[in-house]
Amino acid sequence: MKLYEQLLQEEYVNNIYSSIENNPRIPISHGIHHILNVVKYCKRLSEIFNLDGKEKETLLVSAVMHDVAQVFLQPNHAKNGAFIVKEMLEKNETIDPEYIKKCVDIDRVCKIIECHGGKNEEENEDKLSCLLI
């Protein structure tokens, strides 16, 4: 099973996206249905752009995790999400962190998540950031 699929099955991740999906204070759904759609589109884009295994997995992990900070209703969820995801991946209690490091570049995942708003020109410099946007 791919890392992004394992993350989708983690109770913590599911609880976060359930909380987001069921919160009427979040005007646009950023729950699990949104995440699954983003993953689906990123899979297709990874095929179109012929990403290799690690790049593809990095993009898909970023897709799964990009909106975790929405649960806190903070204005800068992208930057805060990058911080949360770094902790989640480096100190994961259900998936071996060494396995995670073999599958993805954690710092790049965090940078992609931090840049997924696409509002600044510098956010468009990384190919994977552009694909997630």
Coordinates of N, CA, C and O in Angstrom, one line a residue:
M1 N 0.8 -1.2 0.0 CA 0.0 0.0 0.0 C 0.9 1.2 0.0 O 1.9 1.3 0.7
K2 N 0.5 2.2 -0.8 CA 1.3 3.5 -0.9 C 1.1 4.3 0.4 O 0.1 4.2 1.1
L3 N 2.1 5.1 0.6 CA 2.0 6.0 1.8 C 0.8 6.9 1.9 O 0.1 7.0 2.9
Y4 N 0.4 7.5 0.7 CA -0.7 8.4 0.7 C -2.0 7.6 1.1 O -2.9 8.1 1.7
E5 N -2.1 6.3 0.7 CA -3.2 5.5 1.0 C -3.3 5.1 2.5 O -4.3 5.1 3.1
Q6 N -2.1 4.9 3.0 CA -2.0 4.7 4.5 C -2.4 5.9 5.3 O -3.2 5.7 6.3
L7 N -2.0 7.1 4.8 CA -2.4 8.3 5.5 C -3.9 8.5 5.5 O -4.5 8.9 6.4
L8 N -4.5 8.2 4.3 CA -6.0 8.3 4.2 C -6.7 7.3 5.1 O -7.9 7.6 5.5
Q9 N -6.1 6.3 5.6 CA -6.7 5.3 6.5 C -6.4 5.6 8.0 O -7.0 5.0 8.8
E10 N -5.5 6.6 8.2 CA -5.2 6.9 9.6 C -6.4 7.5 10.3 O -7.0 8.4 9.8
E11 N -6.7 7.1 11.5 CA -7.8 7.6 12.3 C -7.7 9.1 12.5 O -8.6 9.9 12.4
Y12 N -6.5 9.5 12.8 CA -6.2 11.0 13.1 C -6.6 11.8 11.9 O -7.3 12.8 12.0
V13 N -6.1 11.4 10.7 CA -6.4 12.1 9.5 C -7.9 12.1 9.2 O -8.5 13.2 8.9
N14 N -8.5 11.0 9.3 CA -10.0 10.9 9.1 C -10.7 11.8 10.1 O -11.7 12.4 9.7
N15 N -10.3 11.8 11.3 CA -11.0 12.7 12.3 C -10.9 14.1 12.0 O -11.8 14.9 12.2
I16 N -9.7 14.5 11.5 CA -9.5 15.9 11.1 C -10.4 16.3 10.0 O -11.2 17.3 10.1
Y17 N -10.5 15.5 9.0 CA -11.3 15.8 7.8 C -12.8 15.7 8.1 O -13.6 16.4 7.5
S18 N -13.2 14.8 9.0 CA -14.6 14.7 9.4 C -14.9 16.0 10.2 O -16.0 16.6 10.0
S19 N -14.1 16.5 11.0 CA -14.3 17.7 11.8 C -14.5 18.9 10.8 O -15.3 19.8 11.0
I20 N -13.6 18.9 9.8 CA -13.7 20.0 8.9 C -15.0 19.9 8.1 O -15.7 20.9 7.9
E21 N -15.3 18.7 7.6 CA -16.5 18.6 6.8 C -17.8 18.9 7.5 O -18.7 19.4 6.9
N22 N -17.8 18.6 8.8 CA -19.0 18.8 9.6 C -19.1 20.2 10.3 O -20.0 20.4 11.0
N23 N -18.1 21.1 10.0 CA -18.1 22.4 10.6 C -18.8 23.4 9.7 O -18.2 23.8 8.7
P24 N -19.9 23.9 10.1 CA -20.6 24.9 9.3 C -19.9 26.3 9.2 O -20.2 27.1 8.3
R25 N -18.9 26.5 10.0 CA -18.1 27.7 10.0 C -17.1 27.7 8.8 O -16.5 28.8 8.5
I26 N -16.9 26.6 8.2 CA -16.0 26.5 7.1 C -16.9 26.6 5.8 O -17.6 25.7 5.5
P27 N -16.8 27.7 5.1 CA -17.8 28.0 4.0 C -17.7 27.0 2.8 O -18.6 26.7 2.2
I28 N -16.5 26.5 2.5 CA -16.3 25.6 1.4 C -15.8 24.3 2.0 O -14.9 24.3 2.8
S29 N -16.4 23.2 1.5 CA -16.0 21.9 2.1 C -14.6 21.6 1.8 O -14.1 21.6 0.6
H30 N -13.8 21.4 2.9 CA -12.4 21.0 2.8 C -12.3 19.7 3.5 O -11.2 19.3 4.0
G31 N -13.4 18.9 3.5 CA -13.4 17.6 4.2 C -12.8 16.5 3.3 O -12.2 16.8 2.3
I32 N -13.1 15.3 3.7 CA -12.6 14.1 3.0 C -13.0 14.0 1.5 O -12.2 13.6 0.7
H33 N -14.2 14.5 1.2 CA -14.6 14.5 -0.3 C -13.7 15.4 -1.1 O -13.3 15.0 -2.2
H34 N -13.4 16.5 -0.6 CA -12.5 17.5 -1.3 C -11.1 16.8 -1.4 O -10.5 16.8 -2.5
I35 N -10.6 16.2 -0.3 CA -9.3 15.6 -0.4 C -9.3 14.5 -1.4 O -8.3 14.4 -2.2
L36 N -10.3 13.6 -1.4 CA -10.3 12.5 -2.4 C -10.3 13.0 -3.8 O -9.7 12.5 -4.7
N37 N -11.0 14.1 -4.1 CA -11.1 14.7 -5.4 C -9.7 15.3 -5.8 O -9.2 15.1 -6.9
V38 N -9.0 16.0 -4.8 CA -7.7 16.5 -5.1 C -6.7 15.4 -5.4 O -5.9 15.5 -6.3
V39 N -6.8 14.3 -4.6 CA -5.9 13.2 -4.8 C -6.2 12.6 -6.2 O -5.2 12.3 -7.0
K40 N -7.4 12.5 -6.6 CA -7.8 11.9 -7.9 C -7.2 12.8 -9.0 O -6.6 12.3 -10.0
Y41 N -7.3 14.1 -8.9 CA -6.8 15.0 -10.0 C -5.2 14.9 -9.9 O -4.6 15.0 -11.0
C42 N -4.6 14.9 -8.8 CA -3.2 14.8 -8.7 C -2.6 13.5 -9.3 O -1.6 13.5 -9.9
K43 N -3.4 12.4 -9.1 CA -3.0 11.1 -9.7 C -2.9 11.3 -11.2 O -2.0 10.9 -11.9
R44 N -4.0 11.9 -11.8 CA -4.1 12.1 -13.2 C -2.9 13.0 -13.7 O -2.3 12.7 -14.7
L45 N -2.7 14.1 -13.0 CA -1.6 15.0 -13.4 C -0.3 14.3 -13.3 O 0.6 14.6 -14.1
S46 N -0.1 13.4 -12.3 CA 1.2 12.7 -12.2 C 1.4 11.8 -13.4 O 2.6 11.6 -13.8
E47 N 0.4 11.3 -14.0 CA 0.5 10.5 -15.2 C 0.8 11.4 -16.4 O 1.7 11.1 -17.2
I48 N 0.1 12.5 -16.5 CA 0.3 13.4 -17.6 C 1.7 13.9 -17.6 O 2.4 14.0 -18.7
F49 N 2.2 14.3 -16.4 CA 3.6 14.8 -16.3 C 4.6 13.8 -16.1 O 5.8 14.1 -15.8
N50 N 4.2 12.5 -16.1 CA 5.2 11.4 -16.0 C 6.1 11.5 -14.8 O 7.3 11.4 -15.0
L51 N 5.5 11.7 -13.7 CA 6.3 11.8 -12.4 C 6.8 10.4 -12.1 O 6.2 9.4 -12.2
D52 N 8.1 10.4 -11.5 CA 8.6 9.1 -11.0 C 8.0 8.8 -9.7 O 7.2 9.5 -9.1
G53 N 8.3 7.6 -9.2 CA 7.7 7.1 -7.9 C 7.7 8.0 -6.8 O 6.7 8.3 -6.1
K54 N 8.9 8.6 -6.4 CA 9.0 9.4 -5.2 C 8.3 10.8 -5.5 O 7.7 11.3 -4.6
E55 N 8.5 11.3 -6.6 CA 7.8 12.6 -6.9 C 6.3 12.4 -6.9 O 5.6 13.2 -6.3
K56 N 5.8 11.3 -7.5 CA 4.4 11.1 -7.5 C 3.9 10.9 -6.0 O 2.8 11.5 -5.6
E57 N 4.6 10.1 -5.2 CA 4.2 9.9 -3.8 C 4.2 11.2 -3.0 O 3.3 11.5 -2.2
T58 N 5.2 12.0 -3.3 CA 5.3 13.3 -2.7 C 4.1 14.2 -3.0 O 3.5 14.8 -2.1
L59 N 3.7 14.2 -4.3 CA 2.5 15.0 -4.7 C 1.3 14.5 -4.0 O 0.5 15.2 -3.5
L60 N 1.1 13.1 -4.0 CA -0.1 12.6 -3.4 C -0.2 12.7 -1.9 O -1.3 12.9 -1.4
V61 N 0.9 12.6 -1.2 CA 0.9 12.8 0.2 C 0.6 14.3 0.5 O -0.2 14.6 1.4
S62 N 1.1 15.2 -0.3 CA 0.8 16.6 -0.2 C -0.7 16.8 -0.4 O -1.3 17.6 0.3
A63 N -1.3 16.1 -1.4 CA -2.7 16.3 -1.7 C -3.5 15.8 -0.5 O -4.5 16.5 -0.1
V64 N -3.2 14.7 0.1 CA -3.9 14.2 1.2 C -3.8 15.1 2.4 O -4.8 15.4 3.1
M65 N -2.7 15.7 2.7 CA -2.5 16.4 3.9 C -2.6 18.0 3.8 O -2.6 18.7 4.8
H66 N -2.9 18.5 2.6 CA -2.8 19.9 2.4 C -3.8 20.8 3.2 O -3.5 22.0 3.4
D67 N -4.9 20.3 3.6 CA -5.9 21.1 4.3 C -6.1 20.7 5.7 O -7.1 21.1 6.4
V68 N -5.1 20.0 6.4 CA -5.3 19.6 7.7 C -5.5 20.8 8.7 O -6.2 20.6 9.7
A69 N -4.9 21.9 8.4 CA -5.0 23.0 9.3 C -6.3 23.8 9.2 O -6.6 24.6 10.0
Q70 N -7.2 23.4 8.3 CA -8.5 24.0 8.1 C -9.3 23.8 9.4 O -10.2 24.6 9.8
V71 N -9.0 22.7 10.1 CA -9.7 22.4 11.3 C -9.6 23.5 12.4 O -10.5 23.6 13.2
F72 N -8.6 24.3 12.4 CA -8.4 25.3 13.4 C -8.9 26.7 12.9 O -8.8 27.6 13.7
L73 N -9.5 26.7 11.8 CA -10.2 28.0 11.3 C -9.2 29.2 11.3 O -9.6 30.3 11.7
Q74 N -8.0 28.9 11.0 CA -7.0 30.0 11.0 C -6.8 30.6 9.6 O -7.0 29.9 8.6
P75 N -6.5 31.9 9.5 CA -6.5 32.5 8.2 C -5.3 32.0 7.3 O -5.5 32.0 6.1
N76 N -4.2 31.5 7.9 CA -3.1 31.0 7.1 C -3.0 29.5 7.2 O -2.0 29.0 7.7
H77 N -4.0 28.8 6.8 CA -4.0 27.3 7.0 C -2.9 26.7 6.2 O -2.4 25.6 6.6
A78 N -2.4 27.2 5.1 CA -1.4 26.6 4.3 C -0.1 26.5 5.1 O 0.6 25.5 5.2
K79 N 0.3 27.7 5.6 CA 1.6 27.7 6.4 C 1.5 26.9 7.7 O 2.4 26.2 8.0
N80 N 0.4 27.1 8.4 CA 0.2 26.3 9.6 C 0.1 24.8 9.3 O 0.6 24.0 10.1
G81 N -0.5 24.4 8.2 CA -0.6 23.0 7.8 C 0.7 22.4 7.6 O 1.0 21.3 7.9
A82 N 1.6 23.2 6.9 CA 3.0 22.7 6.7 C 3.7 22.3 8.0 O 4.3 21.3 8.1
F83 N 3.5 23.1 9.0 CA 4.1 22.9 10.3 C 3.5 21.6 10.9 O 4.2 20.7 11.4
I84 N 2.2 21.5 10.9 CA 1.5 20.3 11.4 C 1.9 19.0 10.7 O 2.2 18.0 11.3
V85 N 1.9 19.1 9.4 CA 2.3 17.9 8.6 C 3.7 17.5 8.9 O 4.0 16.3 9.0
K86 N 4.6 18.4 9.0 CA 6.0 18.0 9.4 C 6.0 17.2 10.6 O 6.7 16.1 10.7
E87 N 5.3 17.7 11.7 CA 5.3 16.9 12.9 C 4.6 15.5 12.7 O 5.1 14.5 13.2
M88 N 3.5 15.5 12.0 CA 2.8 14.3 11.7 C 3.6 13.2 11.0 O 3.5 12.1 11.3
L89 N 4.4 13.7 10.1 CA 5.2 12.7 9.3 C 6.5 12.3 10.0 O 6.9 11.2 9.9
E90 N 7.1 13.2 10.7 CA 8.4 12.9 11.4 C 8.1 12.1 12.7 O 9.0 11.4 13.1
K91 N 7.0 12.3 13.3 CA 6.7 11.6 14.6 C 5.5 10.7 14.5 O 4.8 10.6 15.5
N92 N 5.2 10.1 13.4 CA 4.0 9.3 13.2 C 4.1 8.1 14.1 O 5.1 7.5 14.2
E93 N 2.9 7.8 14.7 CA 2.9 6.7 15.7 C 2.3 5.4 15.0 O 2.4 4.4 15.6
T94 N 1.7 5.5 13.8 CA 1.2 4.3 13.2 C 2.0 3.9 12.0 O 2.0 2.7 11.6
I95 N 2.7 4.8 11.4 CA 3.5 4.5 10.2 C 4.9 4.8 10.6 O 5.2 5.9 11.1
D96 N 5.8 3.9 10.3 CA 7.2 4.1 10.7 C 7.8 5.3 10.0 O 7.8 5.4 8.8
P97 N 8.3 6.3 10.8 CA 8.8 7.5 10.2 C 10.0 7.3 9.2 O 10.2 8.1 8.3
E98 N 10.7 6.2 9.4 CA 11.8 5.9 8.5 C 11.3 5.5 7.2 O 11.8 5.8 6.1
Y99 N 10.2 4.7 7.2 CA 9.5 4.4 5.9 C 9.0 5.6 5.2 O 9.1 5.7 4.0
I100 N 8.4 6.5 6.0 CA 7.9 7.8 5.4 C 9.0 8.5 4.7 O 8.9 9.0 3.6
K101 N 10.2 8.6 5.4 CA 11.3 9.3 4.8 C 11.8 8.7 3.5 O 12.4 9.3 2.6
K102 N 11.7 7.3 3.4 CA 12.1 6.6 2.2 C 11.1 6.9 1.0 O 11.5 6.9 -0.1
C103 N 9.8 7.2 1.4 CA 8.8 7.4 0.4 C 8.7 8.8 -0.2 O 8.4 9.0 -1.3
V104 N 8.9 9.8 0.7 CA 8.8 11.2 0.3 C 9.9 12.0 1.0 O 10.5 11.7 2.0
D105 N 10.1 13.2 0.4 CA 10.9 14.2 0.9 C 10.0 15.1 1.8 O 9.2 15.8 1.3
I106 N 10.1 14.9 3.1 CA 9.1 15.5 4.0 C 9.2 17.1 3.9 O 8.2 17.7 3.9
D107 N 10.4 17.6 3.8 CA 10.5 19.1 3.6 C 9.8 19.6 2.4 O 9.2 20.6 2.4
R108 N 9.9 18.8 1.3 CA 9.3 19.2 0.1 C 7.8 19.1 0.2 O 7.0 20.0 -0.3
V109 N 7.3 18.0 0.9 CA 5.8 17.9 1.1 C 5.4 19.2 1.8 O 4.3 19.8 1.5
C110 N 6.1 19.6 2.9 CA 5.7 20.7 3.7 C 5.7 22.0 2.8 O 4.9 22.9 3.0
K111 N 6.7 22.2 2.0 CA 6.8 23.3 1.1 C 5.7 23.4 0.1 O 5.1 24.4 -0.1
I112 N 5.3 22.2 -0.4 CA 4.2 22.2 -1.3 C 2.9 22.6 -0.6 O 2.1 23.4 -1.1
I113 N 2.7 22.1 0.6 CA 1.5 22.4 1.4 C 1.5 23.9 1.7 O 0.5 24.6 1.6
E114 N 2.7 24.4 2.1 CA 2.8 25.8 2.4 C 2.4 26.7 1.3 O 1.9 27.8 1.4
C115 N 2.7 26.3 0.1 CA 2.5 27.1 -1.2 C 1.2 26.8 -1.9 O 1.0 27.4 -3.0
H116 N 0.4 25.9 -1.4 CA -0.8 25.5 -2.2 C -1.8 26.6 -2.4 O -2.7 26.4 -3.2
G117 N -1.7 27.8 -1.8 CA -2.6 28.9 -2.1 C -2.4 29.5 -3.5 O -3.3 30.0 -4.1
G118 N -1.1 29.4 -4.0 CA -0.8 29.9 -5.3 C -0.9 31.4 -5.5 O -1.1 31.9 -6.6
K119 N -0.9 32.1 -4.4 CA -1.1 33.6 -4.4 C 0.2 34.4 -4.7 O 0.2 35.5 -5.2
N120 N 1.4 33.8 -4.4 CA 2.6 34.5 -4.6 C 3.4 33.8 -5.8 O 3.3 32.6 -5.9
E121 N 4.1 34.6 -6.5 CA 4.9 34.0 -7.6 C 5.8 33.0 -7.2 O 6.0 31.9 -7.9
E122 N 6.5 33.1 -6.0 CA 7.4 32.1 -5.6 C 6.8 30.8 -5.3 O 7.4 29.8 -5.3
E123 N 5.5 30.8 -5.0 CA 4.8 29.6 -4.8 C 4.6 28.7 -6.0 O 4.3 27.5 -6.0
N124 N 4.9 29.3 -7.2 CA 4.7 28.6 -8.5 C 6.1 28.1 -9.0 O 6.1 27.7 -10.1
E125 N 7.1 28.1 -8.2 CA 8.4 27.8 -8.7 C 8.6 26.2 -8.7 O 9.3 25.7 -9.5
D126 N 8.0 25.5 -7.8 CA 8.2 24.1 -7.7 C 7.1 23.4 -8.6 O 5.9 23.7 -8.5
K127 N 7.5 22.5 -9.4 CA 6.6 21.8 -10.3 C 5.4 21.1 -9.5 O 4.3 21.2 -9.9
L128 N 5.8 20.4 -8.4 CA 4.7 19.7 -7.6 C 3.8 20.7 -7.0 O 2.6 20.4 -6.8
S129 N 4.3 21.9 -6.5 CA 3.4 22.9 -6.0 C 2.4 23.3 -7.0 O 1.2 23.5 -6.7
C130 N 2.9 23.5 -8.2 CA 2.0 24.0 -9.3 C 0.9 22.9 -9.6 O -0.3 23.2 -9.8
L131 N 1.3 21.6 -9.5 CA 0.3 20.6 -9.8 C -0.7 20.5 -8.7 O -1.9 20.3 -9.0
L132 N -0.3 20.7 -7.4 CA -1.3 20.7 -6.3 C -2.2 21.9 -6.5 O -3.4 21.8 -6.3
I133 N -1.7 23.0 -6.8 CA -2.5 24.2 -6.9 C -3.6 24.0 -8.0 O -4.7 24.3 -7.9

